[in-house]
Amino acid sequence: MGAHEETLVEAALRVLNTADPFEKARLGDSVASRWLDGTIAEPYNPSLTLPIPDRPARLSSVKLVAPSLMPKLGKAGSLQSRVNIVHSLAHIESWAIDLSWDIIARFGKQEAMPREFFTDFVKVAQDEGRHFTLLAARLEELGSYYGALPAHDGLWDSATATSEDLLSRLAVEHCVHEARGLDVLPTTISRFRNGGDDTTANLLESVVYPEEITHCAAGVKWFRYLCHRSRNPASDQEICAVENGTTTGGDEVISKFHAVVRTYFRGPLKPPFNEAARKAAGFGPEWYEPLAVKVPNA
């Protein structure tokens, strides 16, 4: 690189422009480690505006179909059903890697986010890469491989819809989609146990599930931060106050959340909700229960 020290956003773009998902995960892990140990010192170059790809580089080895045409995953009773579910989870994690690096590259500089924002989403990105790698390895142990089955890209569709607005990206990807994962994972885990596959159940229960709670928490935390900053731009104490729950105007934040989700997410949220996991991520039923109701003419 010569005298030029690579910034985190430049490194994030290298991850986004890496097509092979295994290489994407490896490179992401390396970039994350270098940011967390201080080798990558600057989040971005203030005088440099870099183009962000509308869509990250992806290998064409995974056949894409519309969500409605996806084969049924089943309930983990048969080997084929277990393969279907693990493949689907691996695919979601592969997109989650791109979503984490995209939020850093697309919004970090544009929204003048504090250093802690970059660190939180670097950690999320590193986790998602680890989840993908572990699930893809498990798929091979089950006699299959990532790319053996069709998949859909619904997650990226909502990323495109929220590409202009960080508040909506945080709400839809991290407080709706990630929280939905928390709602369904316990059932998935028990289905693998009932099907006699404790190895997959343990992977989901001890690694994926607890880490997904922290990813959802990052979404809630930075959604709150942006809401409070827009009301009180001069406050340096904002992150601490948001994290400690000492800020005022919680109802206003929740109303904003409802408005953003109704604008950017189609249809009501699906109960039942995993209240304990959502509470651990920092949001109570007042955030999401009103969104489970159809709004007339909305």
Tab-separated table of N, CA and C in Angstrom, residues 62-74 81 83-92 146 148-155:
chain	number	residue	atom	x	y	z
A	62	VAL	N	-24.657	-20.063	-6.233
A	62	VAL	CA	-25.913	-20.307	-5.522
A	62	VAL	C	-27.059	-19.893	-6.434
A	63	LYS	N	-27.911	-20.853	-6.770
A	63	LYS	CA	-29.036	-20.552	-7.664
A	63	LYS	C	-30.083	-19.742	-6.889
A	64	LEU	N	-30.425	-18.581	-7.436
A	64	LEU	CA	-31.365	-17.702	-6.744
A	64	LEU	C	-32.770	-17.874	-7.309
A	65	VAL	N	-33.732	-17.950	-6.409
A	65	VAL	CA	-35.138	-18.033	-6.811
A	65	VAL	C	-35.922	-17.015	-5.990
A	66	ALA	N	-37.136	-16.702	-6.438
A	66	ALA	CA	-37.989	-15.796	-5.671
A	66	ALA	C	-38.344	-16.468	-4.344
A	67	PRO	N	-38.477	-15.678	-3.263
A	67	PRO	CA	-38.806	-16.273	-1.952
A	67	PRO	C	-40.009	-17.219	-2.022
A	68	SER	N	-41.011	-16.861	-2.841
A	68	SER	CA	-42.228	-17.691	-2.916
A	68	SER	C	-41.969	-19.042	-3.595
A	69	LEU	N	-40.866	-19.145	-4.345
A	69	LEU	CA	-40.558	-20.397	-5.057
A	69	LEU	C	-39.572	-21.280	-4.298
A	70	MET	N	-39.178	-20.847	-3.104
A	70	MET	CA	-38.236	-21.648	-2.322
A	70	MET	C	-38.898	-22.954	-1.895
A	71	PRO	N	-38.165	-24.091	-2.026
A	71	PRO	CA	-38.738	-25.345	-1.525
A	71	PRO	C	-38.946	-25.272	-0.013
A	72	LYS	N	-39.922	-26.012	0.483
A	72	LYS	CA	-40.177	-26.044	1.931
A	72	LYS	C	-38.963	-26.622	2.650
A	73	LEU	N	-38.602	-26.012	3.784
A	73	LEU	CA	-37.412	-26.458	4.511
A	73	LEU	C	-37.676	-27.720	5.325
A	74	GLY	N	-38.924	-27.901	5.756
A	74	GLY	CA	-39.240	-29.041	6.617
A	74	GLY	C	-38.936	-28.737	8.073
A	81	SER	N	-34.193	-32.403	5.277
A	81	SER	CA	-34.738	-31.202	5.916
A	81	SER	C	-33.660	-30.482	6.721
A	83	VAL	N	-30.444	-30.531	6.151
A	83	VAL	CA	-29.566	-29.899	5.155
A	83	VAL	C	-30.216	-28.614	4.633
A	84	ASN	N	-31.514	-28.694	4.315
A	84	ASN	CA	-32.235	-27.509	3.807
A	84	ASN	C	-32.121	-26.331	4.777
A	85	ILE	N	-32.333	-26.623	6.061
A	85	ILE	CA	-32.352	-25.550	7.067
A	85	ILE	C	-30.948	-24.971	7.250
A	86	VAL	N	-29.933	-25.840	7.346
A	86	VAL	CA	-28.562	-25.342	7.551
A	86	VAL	C	-28.114	-24.536	6.328
A	87	HIS	N	-28.497	-24.988	5.135
A	87	HIS	CA	-28.141	-24.249	3.908
A	87	HIS	C	-28.794	-22.866	3.928
A	88	SER	N	-30.051	-22.820	4.315
A	88	SER	CA	-30.778	-21.546	4.386
A	88	SER	C	-30.125	-20.607	5.402
A	89	LEU	N	-29.740	-21.147	6.568
A	89	LEU	CA	-29.077	-20.323	7.590
A	89	LEU	C	-27.710	-19.834	7.113
A	90	ALA	N	-26.957	-20.714	6.436
A	90	ALA	CA	-25.647	-20.309	5.916
A	90	ALA	C	-25.807	-19.172	4.909
A	91	HIS	N	-26.848	-19.265	4.077
A	91	HIS	CA	-27.083	-18.227	3.075
A	91	HIS	C	-27.419	-16.882	3.744
A	92	ILE	N	-28.251	-16.945	4.762
A	92	ILE	CA	-28.598	-15.719	5.506
A	92	ILE	C	-27.332	-15.103	6.111
A	146	TYR	N	-22.398	-25.512	0.604
A	146	TYR	CA	-23.065	-24.238	0.319
A	146	TYR	C	-23.094	-24.021	-1.191
A	148	ALA	N	-25.390	-25.935	-2.936
A	148	ALA	CA	-26.055	-27.156	-3.440
A	148	ALA	C	-27.555	-26.945	-3.624
A	149	LEU	N	-28.105	-25.966	-2.941
A	149	LEU	CA	-29.559	-25.749	-2.968
A	149	LEU	C	-29.861	-24.312	-3.396
A	150	PRO	N	-31.080	-24.081	-3.902
A	150	PRO	CA	-31.445	-22.702	-4.252
A	150	PRO	C	-31.608	-21.847	-2.988
A	151	ALA	N	-31.573	-20.545	-3.178
A	151	ALA	CA	-31.732	-19.620	-2.051
A	151	ALA	C	-32.381	-18.347	-2.593
A	152	HIS	N	-32.768	-17.460	-1.684
A	152	HIS	CA	-33.334	-16.184	-2.147
A	152	HIS	C	-32.585	-15.027	-1.495
A	153	ASP	N	-32.709	-13.863	-2.100
A	153	ASP	CA	-31.949	-12.694	-1.641
A	153	ASP	C	-32.847	-11.616	-1.048
A	154	GLY	N	-33.887	-12.047	-0.351
A	154	GLY	CA	-34.818	-11.097	0.247
A	154	GLY	C	-34.146	-10.102	1.174
A	155	LEU	N	-33.082	-10.558	1.877
A	155	LEU	CA	-32.391	-9.658	2.800
A	155	LEU	C	-31.763	-8.480	2.063
